[in-house]
Coordinates of C-alpha atoms in Angstrom, one line a residue:
X1 CA 47.8 48.5 98.4
X2 CA 51.1 48.1 100.1
X3 CA 50.9 49.4 103.5
X4 CA 53.9 49.7 106.4
X5 CA 52.7 46.9 109.4
X6 CA 54.6 47.1 112.0
X7 CA 53.7 44.3 114.9
X8 CA 54.8 45.1 118.0
X9 CA 55.5 41.0 120.6
X10 CA 55.3 41.4 125.0
X11 CA 54.6 39.8 127.2
X12 CA 55.6 38.7 130.8
X13 CA 58.0 35.9 132.6
X14 CA 56.2 36.6 136.2
X15 CA 52.0 36.3 137.4
X16 CA 53.7 38.7 139.2
X17 CA 54.0 41.1 136.5
X18 CA 50.1 41.6 135.5
X19 CA 48.7 45.1 136.9
X20 CA 45.3 43.7 136.6
X21 CA 42.4 46.1 136.0
X22 CA 39.2 47.1 137.6
X23 CA 35.8 45.6 136.5
X24 CA 34.1 48.2 135.1
X25 CA 31.9 50.2 137.0
X26 CA 27.8 50.9 136.0
X27 CA 28.2 47.9 133.8
X28 CA 27.0 44.4 134.0
X29 CA 30.3 42.5 132.6
X30 CA 30.5 38.8 133.0
X31 CA 33.2 36.7 131.5
X32 CA 32.5 33.3 130.7
X33 CA 35.1 30.4 128.8
X34 CA 32.9 28.8 125.9
X35 CA 34.2 25.0 126.9
X36 CA 32.6 23.2 124.4
X37 CA 34.9 24.1 121.3
X38 CA 32.5 25.6 118.0
X39 CA 34.5 27.1 115.5
X40 CA 30.9 28.6 114.4
X41 CA 31.2 30.0 117.6
X42 CA 35.0 31.3 117.7
X43 CA 34.3 32.3 114.0
X44 CA 31.4 34.5 114.5
X45 CA 34.1 35.7 117.3
X46 CA 37.3 36.0 115.8
X47 CA 35.1 38.4 112.3
X48 CA 32.6 40.3 115.3
X49 CA 36.6 42.1 117.0
X50 CA 38.7 41.3 113.2
X51 CA 36.3 42.1 110.6
X52 CA 37.1 46.5 110.9
X53 CA 40.8 46.3 111.8
X54 CA 42.0 43.6 109.4
X55 CA 42.1 40.7 110.5
X56 CA 42.0 38.1 107.9
X57 CA 44.8 35.4 108.4
X58 CA 42.1 32.5 109.4
X59 CA 39.4 33.5 106.7
X60 CA 40.5 31.5 104.6
X61 CA 40.0 27.9 107.0
X62 CA 38.2 25.3 106.7
X63 CA 35.1 23.9 108.8
X64 CA 38.7 21.5 109.9
X65 CA 41.1 23.8 110.7
X66 CA 38.7 25.8 112.5
X67 CA 37.6 23.0 114.6
X68 CA 41.3 21.2 115.1
X69 CA 42.2 25.3 117.0
X70 CA 39.4 25.1 119.5
X71 CA 40.2 21.7 119.9
X72 CA 43.0 21.8 120.4
X73 CA 44.6 20.8 124.0
X74 CA 45.9 23.6 126.2
X75 CA 43.6 26.0 123.8
X76 CA 40.9 28.0 125.6
X77 CA 38.3 31.1 124.4
X78 CA 36.8 33.7 127.5
X79 CA 34.4 35.2 126.9
X80 CA 33.5 39.1 128.0
X81 CA 29.5 39.6 128.3
X82 CA 27.3 42.8 129.2
X83 CA 24.2 41.3 130.0
X84 CA 24.2 39.0 127.9
X85 CA 25.2 40.0 125.2
X86 CA 28.6 38.9 123.4
X87 CA 31.3 42.2 123.5
X88 CA 35.4 40.4 123.8
X89 CA 36.7 37.8 124.1
X90 CA 39.8 36.0 124.7
X91 CA 42.0 33.5 122.8
X92 CA 45.0 31.5 124.7
X93 CA 47.0 28.6 123.9
X94 CA 49.3 26.7 125.2
X95 CA 52.7 26.4 124.1
X96 CA 55.0 24.1 124.6
X97 CA 57.8 24.7 127.4
X98 CA 55.3 26.6 129.8
X99 CA 54.5 29.7 127.1
X100 CA 50.7 30.5 126.9
X101 CA 50.6 32.7 124.3
X102 CA 47.6 35.7 123.8
X103 CA 47.1 34.0 120.3
X104 CA 43.7 36.9 120.5
X105 CA 42.1 39.7 122.1
X106 CA 39.8 42.3 121.3
X107 CA 36.1 43.7 121.4
X108 CA 33.6 44.4 118.7
X109 CA 33.2 47.6 118.5
X110 CA 30.5 48.5 119.4
X111 CA 31.8 47.8 123.7
X112 CA 35.3 49.8 122.9
X113 CA 36.5 51.9 124.9
X114 CA 34.0 51.4 127.8
X115 CA 37.3 49.6 130.1
X116 CA 35.9 45.3 129.0
X117 CA 39.1 45.7 127.2
X118 CA 41.4 46.4 130.4
X119 CA 38.9 43.9 132.8
X120 CA 39.1 40.8 130.4
X121 CA 42.7 41.3 129.6
X122 CA 43.5 41.4 133.5
X123 CA 41.0 38.1 133.0
X124 CA 42.5 36.4 130.1
X125 CA 46.6 37.0 131.7
X126 CA 46.0 35.4 135.4
X127 CA 43.7 32.9 133.3
X128 CA 47.0 32.1 131.2
X129 CA 49.3 31.7 134.5
X130 CA 47.3 29.0 135.5
X131 CA 47.2 27.1 132.0
X132 CA 50.0 25.7 130.7
X133 CA 50.4 23.2 133.5
X134 CA 46.5 22.3 133.4
X135 CA 47.7 19.9 130.1
X136 CA 49.2 16.6 130.7
X137 CA 52.3 16.4 130.0
X138 CA 53.3 21.1 129.6
X139 CA 55.5 23.0 132.5
X140 CA 53.6 25.3 134.6
X141 CA 53.4 28.2 132.3
X142 CA 57.1 30.8 133.0
X143 CA 55.5 33.3 130.1
X144 CA 52.6 34.5 128.2
X145 CA 53.1 36.3 125.2
X146 CA 51.1 38.7 122.7
X147 CA 51.6 40.3 119.9
X148 CA 49.9 43.2 118.4
X149 CA 50.0 45.7 115.6
X150 CA 49.8 49.5 113.6
X151 CA 46.5 48.1 112.9
X152 CA 44.9 47.1 116.0
X153 CA 42.6 49.2 118.3
X154 CA 44.3 53.0 119.5
X155 CA 44.2 51.9 122.4
X156 CA 45.6 48.6 122.2
X157 CA 49.7 48.5 123.4
X158 CA 48.4 50.8 126.1
X159 CA 46.3 49.0 128.0
X160 CA 49.0 45.4 127.3
X161 CA 51.2 47.7 128.6
X162 CA 48.8 49.0 131.6
X163 CA 48.3 45.3 132.5
X164 CA 52.3 44.5 132.7
X165 CA 53.4 43.7 129.4
X166 CA 57.3 45.2 127.9
X167 CA 58.0 44.7 125.2
X168 CA 60.7 42.3 124.0
X169 CA 59.7 42.6 119.4
X170 CA 59.4 45.5 117.1
X171 CA 59.0 44.1 113.3
X172 CA 58.7 46.4 110.6
X173 CA 57.1 45.2 107.3
X174 CA 55.6 46.3 104.2
X175 CA 52.1 44.4 103.8
X176 CA 49.3 44.5 101.1
X177 CA 46.0 46.1 102.1
X178 CA 43.0 44.1 102.8
X179 CA 39.8 43.9 103.1
X180 CA 37.8 42.1 105.9
X181 CA 34.1 41.2 105.9
X182 CA 33.6 42.1 108.9
X183 CA 30.2 39.4 110.9
X184 CA 29.1 40.3 106.9
X185 CA 30.7 41.9 103.5
X186 CA 30.3 45.3 104.3
X187 CA 29.5 45.5 108.2
X188 CA 32.1 48.1 108.1
X189 CA 32.6 50.3 105.8

């Protein structure tokens, strides 16, 4: 079945663009870097967060391809935990010329709607502004960008805009609707 898919690309061009969200009240939320590159853990986060919103571009990747992604210099994964349980993640990918992409960002469905996403995104963007210049041969960060689409959660675009991102491109295309297994086949059925 064919669907109309809209993809929005957003950016920040200065660290002063970031409008951070406060830490959610009433929860024990921590954000920690996954310092040991783990293809298994990255794939778990990807399927747990993106299963119900049809993330599928990385599903066909081999173990070696996942390993190359998580071990690439300039790639960092930051995980939000609520009382020790993973709630969501942000994957940062430093690119050439001082650009950092928020490659993936989202929350596991049970943790959505609790203000954790605004806090995690704020944390990730602040880290992105500090990321590019830390790797040999990379310039200081000049731009942080992200894309979201019409399949993402209903609050995704508003969260990016509240954090200070500005729209710079919109693409509309026909795409084939696909199923994703989530953390296990049929998890979101």
